[in-house]
Short mmCIF file of C-alpha atoms and ligand atoms in Angstrom, two decimals:
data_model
loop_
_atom_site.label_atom_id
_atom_site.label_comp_id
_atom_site.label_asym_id
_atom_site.label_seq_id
_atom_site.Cartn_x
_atom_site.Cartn_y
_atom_site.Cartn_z
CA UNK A 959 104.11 69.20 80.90
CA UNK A 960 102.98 67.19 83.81
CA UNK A 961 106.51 65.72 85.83
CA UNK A 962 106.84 62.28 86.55
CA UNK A 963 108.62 61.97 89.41
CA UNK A 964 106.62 62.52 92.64
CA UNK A 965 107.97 65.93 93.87
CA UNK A 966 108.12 66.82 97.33
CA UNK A 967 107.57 70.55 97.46
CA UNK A 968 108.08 71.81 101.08
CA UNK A 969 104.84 73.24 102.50
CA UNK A 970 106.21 77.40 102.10
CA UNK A 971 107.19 76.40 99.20
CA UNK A 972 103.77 75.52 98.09
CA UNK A 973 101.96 78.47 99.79
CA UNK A 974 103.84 81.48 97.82
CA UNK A 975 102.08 82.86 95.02
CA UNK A 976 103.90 84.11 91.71
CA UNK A 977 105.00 87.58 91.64
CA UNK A 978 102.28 89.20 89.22
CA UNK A 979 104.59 90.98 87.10
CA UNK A 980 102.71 93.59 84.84
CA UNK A 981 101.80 92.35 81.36
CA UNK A 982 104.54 92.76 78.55
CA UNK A 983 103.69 94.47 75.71
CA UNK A 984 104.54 91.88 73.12
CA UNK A 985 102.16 89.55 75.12
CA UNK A 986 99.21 92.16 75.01
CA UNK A 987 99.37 93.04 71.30
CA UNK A 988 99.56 88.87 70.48
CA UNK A 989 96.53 88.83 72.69
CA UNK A 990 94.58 91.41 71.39
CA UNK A 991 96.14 91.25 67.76
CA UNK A 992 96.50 95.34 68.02
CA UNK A 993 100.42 97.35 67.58
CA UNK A 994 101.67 100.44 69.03
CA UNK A 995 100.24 99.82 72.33
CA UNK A 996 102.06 101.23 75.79
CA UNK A 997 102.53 100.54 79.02
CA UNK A 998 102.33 102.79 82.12
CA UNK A 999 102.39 99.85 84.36
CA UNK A 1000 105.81 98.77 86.39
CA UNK A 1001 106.68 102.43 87.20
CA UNK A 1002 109.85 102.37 84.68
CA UNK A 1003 111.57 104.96 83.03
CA UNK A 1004 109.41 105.66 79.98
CA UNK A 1005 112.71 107.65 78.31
CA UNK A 1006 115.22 104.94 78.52
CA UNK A 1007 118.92 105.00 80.14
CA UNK A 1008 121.16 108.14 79.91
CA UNK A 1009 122.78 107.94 76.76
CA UNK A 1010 125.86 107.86 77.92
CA UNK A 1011 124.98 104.29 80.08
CA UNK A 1012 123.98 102.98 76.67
CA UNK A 1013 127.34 103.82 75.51
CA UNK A 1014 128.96 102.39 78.51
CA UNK A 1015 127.32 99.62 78.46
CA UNK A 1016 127.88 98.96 74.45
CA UNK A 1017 131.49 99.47 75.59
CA UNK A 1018 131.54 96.06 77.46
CA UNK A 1019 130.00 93.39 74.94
CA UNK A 1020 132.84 92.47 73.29
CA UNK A 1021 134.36 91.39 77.06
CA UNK A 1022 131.56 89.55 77.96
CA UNK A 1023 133.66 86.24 77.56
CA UNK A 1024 135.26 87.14 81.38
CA UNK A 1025 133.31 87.41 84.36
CA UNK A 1026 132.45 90.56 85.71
CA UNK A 1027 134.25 92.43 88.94
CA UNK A 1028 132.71 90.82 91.94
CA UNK A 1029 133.36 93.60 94.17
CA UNK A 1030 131.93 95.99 91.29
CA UNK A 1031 134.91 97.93 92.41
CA UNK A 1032 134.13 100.92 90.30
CA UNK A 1033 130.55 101.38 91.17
CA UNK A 1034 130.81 100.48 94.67
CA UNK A 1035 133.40 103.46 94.96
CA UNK A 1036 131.03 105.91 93.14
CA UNK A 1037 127.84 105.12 95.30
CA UNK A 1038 130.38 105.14 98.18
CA UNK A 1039 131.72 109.10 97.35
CA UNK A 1040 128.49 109.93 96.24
CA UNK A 1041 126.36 109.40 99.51
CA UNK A 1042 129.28 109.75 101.59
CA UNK A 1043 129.67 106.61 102.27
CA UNK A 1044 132.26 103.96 103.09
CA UNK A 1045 132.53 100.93 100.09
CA UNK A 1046 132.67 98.70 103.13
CA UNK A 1047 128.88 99.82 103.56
CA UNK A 1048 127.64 99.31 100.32
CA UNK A 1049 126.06 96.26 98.96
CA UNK A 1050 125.40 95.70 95.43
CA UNK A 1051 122.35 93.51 93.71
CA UNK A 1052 120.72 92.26 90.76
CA UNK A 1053 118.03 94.80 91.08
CA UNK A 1054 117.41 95.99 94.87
CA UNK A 1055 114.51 92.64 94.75
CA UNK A 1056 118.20 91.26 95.11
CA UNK A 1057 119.29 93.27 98.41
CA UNK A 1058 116.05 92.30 99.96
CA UNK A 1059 116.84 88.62 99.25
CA UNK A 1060 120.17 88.68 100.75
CA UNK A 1061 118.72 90.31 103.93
CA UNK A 1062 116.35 87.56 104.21
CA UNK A 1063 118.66 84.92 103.62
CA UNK A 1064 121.46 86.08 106.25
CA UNK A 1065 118.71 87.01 108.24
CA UNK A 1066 115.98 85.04 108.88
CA UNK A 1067 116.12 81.16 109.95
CA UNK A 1068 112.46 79.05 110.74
CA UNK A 1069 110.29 80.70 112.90
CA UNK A 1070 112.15 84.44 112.23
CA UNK A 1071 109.38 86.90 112.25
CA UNK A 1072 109.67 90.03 109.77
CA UNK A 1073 106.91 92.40 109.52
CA UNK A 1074 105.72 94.80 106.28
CA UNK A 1075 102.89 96.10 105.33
CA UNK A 1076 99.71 95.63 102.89
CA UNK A 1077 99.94 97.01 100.43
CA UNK A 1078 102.97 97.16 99.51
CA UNK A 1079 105.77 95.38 97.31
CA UNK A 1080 104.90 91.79 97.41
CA UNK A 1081 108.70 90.72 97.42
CA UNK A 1082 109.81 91.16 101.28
CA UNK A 1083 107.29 87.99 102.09
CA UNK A 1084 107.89 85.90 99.79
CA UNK A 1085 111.46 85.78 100.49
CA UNK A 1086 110.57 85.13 104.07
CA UNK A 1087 108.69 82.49 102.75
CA UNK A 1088 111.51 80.38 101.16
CA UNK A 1089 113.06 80.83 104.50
CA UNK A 1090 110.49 79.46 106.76
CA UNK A 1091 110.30 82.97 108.51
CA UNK A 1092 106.53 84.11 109.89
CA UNK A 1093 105.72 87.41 108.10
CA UNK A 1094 103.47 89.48 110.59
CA UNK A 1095 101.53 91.78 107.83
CA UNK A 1096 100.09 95.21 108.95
CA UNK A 1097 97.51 96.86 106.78
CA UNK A 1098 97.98 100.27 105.63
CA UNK A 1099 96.27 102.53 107.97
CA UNK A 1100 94.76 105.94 105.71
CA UNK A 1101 96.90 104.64 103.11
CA UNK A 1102 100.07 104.56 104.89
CA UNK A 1103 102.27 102.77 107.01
CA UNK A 1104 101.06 102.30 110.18
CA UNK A 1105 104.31 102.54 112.25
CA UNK A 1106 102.12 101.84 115.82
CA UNK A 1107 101.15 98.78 114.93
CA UNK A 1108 104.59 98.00 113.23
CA UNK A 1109 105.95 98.92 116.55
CA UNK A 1110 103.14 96.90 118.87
CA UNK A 1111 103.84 93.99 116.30
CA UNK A 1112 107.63 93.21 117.66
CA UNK A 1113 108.52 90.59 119.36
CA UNK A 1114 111.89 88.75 120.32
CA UNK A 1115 111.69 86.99 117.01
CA UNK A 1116 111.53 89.70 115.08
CA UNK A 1117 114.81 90.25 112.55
CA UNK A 1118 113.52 92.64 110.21
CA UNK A 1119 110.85 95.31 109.59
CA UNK A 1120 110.51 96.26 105.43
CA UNK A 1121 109.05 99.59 105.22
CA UNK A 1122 109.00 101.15 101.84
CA UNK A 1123 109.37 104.55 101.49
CA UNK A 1124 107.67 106.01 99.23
CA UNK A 1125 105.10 103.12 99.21
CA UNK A 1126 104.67 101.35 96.42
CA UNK A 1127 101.18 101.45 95.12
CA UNK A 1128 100.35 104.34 97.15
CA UNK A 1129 103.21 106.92 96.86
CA UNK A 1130 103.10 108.77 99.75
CA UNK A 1131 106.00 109.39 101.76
CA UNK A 1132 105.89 109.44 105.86
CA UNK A 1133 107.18 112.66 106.95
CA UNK A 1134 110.45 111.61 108.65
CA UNK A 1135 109.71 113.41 112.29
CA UNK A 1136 107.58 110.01 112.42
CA UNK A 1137 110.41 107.90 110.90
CA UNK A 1138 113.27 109.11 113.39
CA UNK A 1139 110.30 108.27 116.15
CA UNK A 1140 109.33 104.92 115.20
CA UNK A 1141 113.41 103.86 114.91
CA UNK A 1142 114.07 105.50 118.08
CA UNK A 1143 111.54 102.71 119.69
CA UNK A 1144 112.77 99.39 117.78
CA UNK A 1145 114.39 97.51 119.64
CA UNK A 1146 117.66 96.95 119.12
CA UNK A 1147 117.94 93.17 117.39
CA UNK A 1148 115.56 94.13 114.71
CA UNK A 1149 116.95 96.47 111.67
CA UNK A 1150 114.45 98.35 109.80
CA UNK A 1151 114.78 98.47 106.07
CA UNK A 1152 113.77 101.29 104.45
CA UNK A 1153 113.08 100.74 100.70
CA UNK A 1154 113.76 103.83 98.73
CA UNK A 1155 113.34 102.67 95.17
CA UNK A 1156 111.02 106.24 94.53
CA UNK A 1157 113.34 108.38 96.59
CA UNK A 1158 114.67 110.26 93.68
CA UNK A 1159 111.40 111.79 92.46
CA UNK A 1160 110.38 112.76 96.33
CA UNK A 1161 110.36 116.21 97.74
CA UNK A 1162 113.69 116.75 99.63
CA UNK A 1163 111.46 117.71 101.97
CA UNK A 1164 110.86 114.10 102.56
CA UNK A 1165 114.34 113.29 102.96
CA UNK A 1166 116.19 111.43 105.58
CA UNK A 1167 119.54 111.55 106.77
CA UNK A 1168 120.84 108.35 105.39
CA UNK A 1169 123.93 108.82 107.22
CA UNK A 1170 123.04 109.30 111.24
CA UNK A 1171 120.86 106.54 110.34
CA UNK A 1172 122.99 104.01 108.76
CA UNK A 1173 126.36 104.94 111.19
CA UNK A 1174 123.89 104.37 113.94
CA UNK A 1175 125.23 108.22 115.89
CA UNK A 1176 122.70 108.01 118.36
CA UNK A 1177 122.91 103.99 119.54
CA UNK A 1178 119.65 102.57 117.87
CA UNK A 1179 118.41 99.74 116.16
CA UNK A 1180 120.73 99.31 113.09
CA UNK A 1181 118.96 100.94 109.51
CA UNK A 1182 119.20 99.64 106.25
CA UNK A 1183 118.45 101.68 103.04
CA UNK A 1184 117.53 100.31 99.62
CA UNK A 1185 117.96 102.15 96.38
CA UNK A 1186 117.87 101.32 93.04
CA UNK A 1187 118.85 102.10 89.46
CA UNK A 1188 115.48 100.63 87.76
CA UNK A 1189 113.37 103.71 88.42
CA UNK A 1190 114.65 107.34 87.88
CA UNK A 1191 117.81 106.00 86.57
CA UNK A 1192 115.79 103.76 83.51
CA UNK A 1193 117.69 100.55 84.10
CA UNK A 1194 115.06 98.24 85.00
CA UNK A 1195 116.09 95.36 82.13
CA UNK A 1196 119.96 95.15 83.42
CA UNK A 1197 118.87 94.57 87.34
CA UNK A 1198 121.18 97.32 89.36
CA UNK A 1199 120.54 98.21 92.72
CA UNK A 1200 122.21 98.35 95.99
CA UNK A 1201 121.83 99.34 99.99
CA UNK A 1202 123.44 101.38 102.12
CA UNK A 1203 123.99 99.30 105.40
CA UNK A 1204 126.12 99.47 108.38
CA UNK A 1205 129.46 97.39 107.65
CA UNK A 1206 128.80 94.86 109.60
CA UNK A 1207 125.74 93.57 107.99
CA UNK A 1208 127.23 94.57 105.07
CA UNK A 1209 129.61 91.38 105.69
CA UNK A 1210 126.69 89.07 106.28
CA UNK A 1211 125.04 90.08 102.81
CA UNK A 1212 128.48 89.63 100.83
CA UNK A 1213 129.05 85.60 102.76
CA UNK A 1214 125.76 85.14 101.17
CA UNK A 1215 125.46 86.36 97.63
CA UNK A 1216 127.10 85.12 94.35
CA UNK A 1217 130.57 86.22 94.05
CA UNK A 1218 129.00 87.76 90.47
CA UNK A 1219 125.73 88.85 91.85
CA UNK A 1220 126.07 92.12 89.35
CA UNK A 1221 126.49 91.39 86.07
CA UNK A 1222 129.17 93.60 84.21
CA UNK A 1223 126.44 95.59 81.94
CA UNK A 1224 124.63 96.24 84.72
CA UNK A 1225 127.99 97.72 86.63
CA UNK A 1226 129.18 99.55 83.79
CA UNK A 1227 125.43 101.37 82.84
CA UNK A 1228 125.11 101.78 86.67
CA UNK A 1229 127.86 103.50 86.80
CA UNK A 1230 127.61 106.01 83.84
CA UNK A 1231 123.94 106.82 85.01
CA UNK A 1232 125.21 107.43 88.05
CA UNK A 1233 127.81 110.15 86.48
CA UNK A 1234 125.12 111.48 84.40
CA UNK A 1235 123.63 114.15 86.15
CA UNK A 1236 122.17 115.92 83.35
CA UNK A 1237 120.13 113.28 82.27
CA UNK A 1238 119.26 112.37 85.24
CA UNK A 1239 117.51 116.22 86.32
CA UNK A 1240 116.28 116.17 82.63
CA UNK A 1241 114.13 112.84 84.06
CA UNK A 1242 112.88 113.95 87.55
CA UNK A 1243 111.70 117.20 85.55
CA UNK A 1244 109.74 115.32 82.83
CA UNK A 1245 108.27 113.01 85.52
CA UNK A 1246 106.72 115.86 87.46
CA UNK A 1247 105.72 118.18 84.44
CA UNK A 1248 103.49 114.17 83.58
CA UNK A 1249 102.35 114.03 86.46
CA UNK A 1250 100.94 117.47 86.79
CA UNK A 1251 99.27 116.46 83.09
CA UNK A 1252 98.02 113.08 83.60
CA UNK A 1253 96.86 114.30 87.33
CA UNK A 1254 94.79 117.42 86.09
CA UNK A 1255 93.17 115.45 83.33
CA UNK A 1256 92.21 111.99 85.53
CA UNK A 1257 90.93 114.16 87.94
CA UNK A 1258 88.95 116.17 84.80
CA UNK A 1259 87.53 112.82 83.80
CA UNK A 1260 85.79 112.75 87.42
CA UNK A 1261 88.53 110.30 88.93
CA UNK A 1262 89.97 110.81 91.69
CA UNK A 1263 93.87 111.28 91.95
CA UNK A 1264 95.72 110.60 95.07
CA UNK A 1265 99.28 112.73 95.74
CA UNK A 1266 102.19 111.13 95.42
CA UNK A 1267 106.38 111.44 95.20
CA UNK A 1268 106.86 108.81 93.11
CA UNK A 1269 106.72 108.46 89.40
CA UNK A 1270 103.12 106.79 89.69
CA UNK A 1271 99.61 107.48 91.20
CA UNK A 1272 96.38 105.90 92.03
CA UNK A 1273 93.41 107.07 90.66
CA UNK A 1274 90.04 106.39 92.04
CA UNK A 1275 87.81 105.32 88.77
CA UNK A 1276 84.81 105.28 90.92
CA UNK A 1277 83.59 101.98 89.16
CA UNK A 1278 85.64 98.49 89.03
CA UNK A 1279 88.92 98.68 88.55
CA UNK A 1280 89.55 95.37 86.78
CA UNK A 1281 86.96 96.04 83.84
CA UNK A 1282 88.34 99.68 83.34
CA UNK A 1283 91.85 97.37 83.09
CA UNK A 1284 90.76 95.17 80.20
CA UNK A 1285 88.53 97.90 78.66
CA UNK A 1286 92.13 99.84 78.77
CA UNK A 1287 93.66 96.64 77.42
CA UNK A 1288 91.75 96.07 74.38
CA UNK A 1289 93.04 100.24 73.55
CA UNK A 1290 96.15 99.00 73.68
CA UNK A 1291 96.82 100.71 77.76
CA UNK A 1292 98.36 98.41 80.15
CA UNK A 1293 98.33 100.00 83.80
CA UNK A 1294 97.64 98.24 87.18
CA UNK A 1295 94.17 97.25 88.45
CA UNK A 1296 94.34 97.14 92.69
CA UNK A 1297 92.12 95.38 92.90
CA UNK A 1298 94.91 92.68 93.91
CA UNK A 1299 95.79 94.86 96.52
CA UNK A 1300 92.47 95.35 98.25
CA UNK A 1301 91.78 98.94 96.67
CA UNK A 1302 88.90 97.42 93.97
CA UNK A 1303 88.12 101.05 92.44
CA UNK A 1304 91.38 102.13 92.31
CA UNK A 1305 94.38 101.80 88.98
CA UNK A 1306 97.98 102.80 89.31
CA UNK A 1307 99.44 105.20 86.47
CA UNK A 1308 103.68 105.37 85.60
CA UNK A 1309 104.05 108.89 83.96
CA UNK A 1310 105.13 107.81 80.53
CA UNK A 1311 106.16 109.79 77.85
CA UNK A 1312 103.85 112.93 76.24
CA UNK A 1313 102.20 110.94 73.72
CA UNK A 1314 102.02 108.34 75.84
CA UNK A 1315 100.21 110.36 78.81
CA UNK A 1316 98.08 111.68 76.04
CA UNK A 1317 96.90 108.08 74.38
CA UNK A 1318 96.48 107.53 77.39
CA UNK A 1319 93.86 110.20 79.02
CA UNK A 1320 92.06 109.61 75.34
CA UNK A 1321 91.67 106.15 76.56
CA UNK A 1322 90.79 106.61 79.78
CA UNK A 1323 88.06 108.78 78.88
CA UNK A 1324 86.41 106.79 76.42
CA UNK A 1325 86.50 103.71 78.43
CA UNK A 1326 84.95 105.43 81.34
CA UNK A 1327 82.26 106.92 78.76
CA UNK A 1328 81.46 102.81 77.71
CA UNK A 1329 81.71 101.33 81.31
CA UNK A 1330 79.28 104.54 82.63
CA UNK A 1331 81.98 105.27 85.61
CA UNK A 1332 82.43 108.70 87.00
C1 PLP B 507 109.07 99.49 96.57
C2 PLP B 507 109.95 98.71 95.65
N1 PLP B 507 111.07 98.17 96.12
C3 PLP B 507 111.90 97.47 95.34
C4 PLP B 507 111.61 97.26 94.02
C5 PLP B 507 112.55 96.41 93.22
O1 PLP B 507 113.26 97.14 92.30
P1 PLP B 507 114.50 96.54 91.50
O2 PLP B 507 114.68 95.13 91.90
O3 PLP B 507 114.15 96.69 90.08
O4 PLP B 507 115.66 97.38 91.93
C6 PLP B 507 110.45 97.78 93.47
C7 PLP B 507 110.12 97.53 92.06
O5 PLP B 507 109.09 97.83 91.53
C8 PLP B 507 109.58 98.53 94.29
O6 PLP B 507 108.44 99.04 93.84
#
């Protein structure tokens, strides 16, 4: 419905575009009037939560009347001994989408310059938007960050530099020799961000350490990491995530959030995830043995699959990406066309379940088979 007052929308305002979320299920099968359809499209946990969260978070409905711990005591404590960590250096969000907001808003004023990269997620600008901050946007260079132009792009304005890693739609990882590199040159009023919502399915080989970074040992540019419980951890619908910051910016974040930024579900299944070990293995195993599967047979069907250490993958279809995306559709297979992203013959793939990879790679093939692809 139209409004009737005359609105005065601030010009940034204006100019940000919806985040494209991918399509819901429920909406697809009222679309296409079809059932049982699945979707291997917002790189989620296709098994659900650890049982045990479940339980945990069962455990709290009945309190629900009373606000939730704004400190999330509990949590914060548990992140804090598990990563070695101080709670003084933790920061907890609704989702790590919530982390990123807060750095932006303590952050960045008008005219604040942040720089990320295309593609990758969408979020980082469009918080820099509501702020009035200039986002300097580098393209991907081979399909990955390209940390000498990141570098040639800072200025005196610059606050913040959002590099996710793995990168979200590629999934490759930079190999941290060139990570310690690039920080050791950033000047020191900028802090990098480094987005880790994929870390847990990377190989360790990949790994930083999170702590010389973050305690700042060798007198660099301050370092920010982002994790989340959405991805290996299968928490996406109760929004958990949280960085790993030095205290002191840590303090910034917390004067700007909600005093109940985390709601108490979300705490309380964060938590029990986080305790679940088990499960946890059990998931980063299931993801790789799917995406040796779904990888072999793509590539089989004369696509093109790229490596990854994530939990998803592109796949060169070698033909338009958005028709093999509603030819997918109307099978009842939601994944992500990116052609969005600039990469027109190209689809992202979550590993989802066995059946699922399965229904899948049946539908893949006969869709390529109709459109004449491959
Ligand atoms: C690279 C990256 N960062 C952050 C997020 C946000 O995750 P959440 O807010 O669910 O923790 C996502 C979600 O897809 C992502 O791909």
């Amino acid at each position: 419905m139209k409004c009737v007052v005359k609105l005065i929308i601030p010009e940034n305002i204006k100019n940000i575009k919806p985040y494209p979320p991918g399509k819901p299920l429920d909406e697809l099968e009222r679309e296409y009037g079809i059932t049982n359809s699945i979707k291997l499209a917002s790189n989620e946990n296709p098994w659900g939560p650890s049982p045990k969260a479940v339980e945990a978070i069962g455990n709290c409905l009945s309190g629900l009347n009373r606000y939730p711990d704004g400190s999330g005591y509990y949590l914060t404590r548990a992140i804090a001994g598990k990563y070695g960590f101080e709670p003084s250096e933790i920061v907890l969000g609704n989702g790590s989408n919530e982390v990123i907001e807060l750095l932006v808003k303590a952050f960045i004023t008008e005219g604040d310059e942040v720089i990320s990269s295309h593609p990758s997620f969408l979020m980082y600008q469009k918080f820099v938007q509501v702020r009035g901050g200039i986002n300097h946007v580098i393209p991907l260079k081979d399909m990955k960050h390209d940390l000498i132009a990141i570098l040639d792009k800072i200025t005196d304005r610059t606050r913040l530099v959002f590099i996710d890693n793995p990168n979200n739609p590629t999934g490759n990882a930079l190999p941290p020799k060139e990570i310690y590199e690039f920080i050791s040159k950033v000047d020191e009023h900028v802090i990098v961000v480094l987005d880790e919502a994929y870390v847990d399915f990377m190989n360790p080989e990949f790994a930083l350490d999170m702590f010389s970074l973050v305690r700042n040992t060798k007198a660099r540019c301050p370092v920010v990491f982002l994790r989340t419980f959405s991805k290996a951890y299968g928490l996406s619908g109760v929004r958990a995530g949280f960085g790993l910051m030095p205290a002191d910016i840590a303090v910034c974040l917390h004067k700007v959030r909600q005093p109940f930024n985390m709601n108490q579900l979300a705490q309380a299944g964060a938590l029990a995830a986080l305790e679940d070990e088990e499960y946890y293995q059990q998931t980063l195993k299931k993801t790789v043995d799917g995406l040796v599967y779904l990888q072999e047979e793509v590539n089989k069907l004369g696509c093109i699959s790229y490596d990854t250490q994530t939990n998803f993958f592109l796949a060169d279809v070698r033909g338009n990406s958005d028709k093999l995306y509603e030819a997918l559709l109307h099978e009842g297979v939601i994944v992500r066309s990116m052609s969005s992203y600039g990469f027109t013959n190209f689809i992202r793939i979550t590993v989802g379940t066995n059946e699922e990879n399965i229904r899948f790679i049946k539908a893949l093939g006969k869709c390529l088979k109709y459109l004449n692809y491959a």
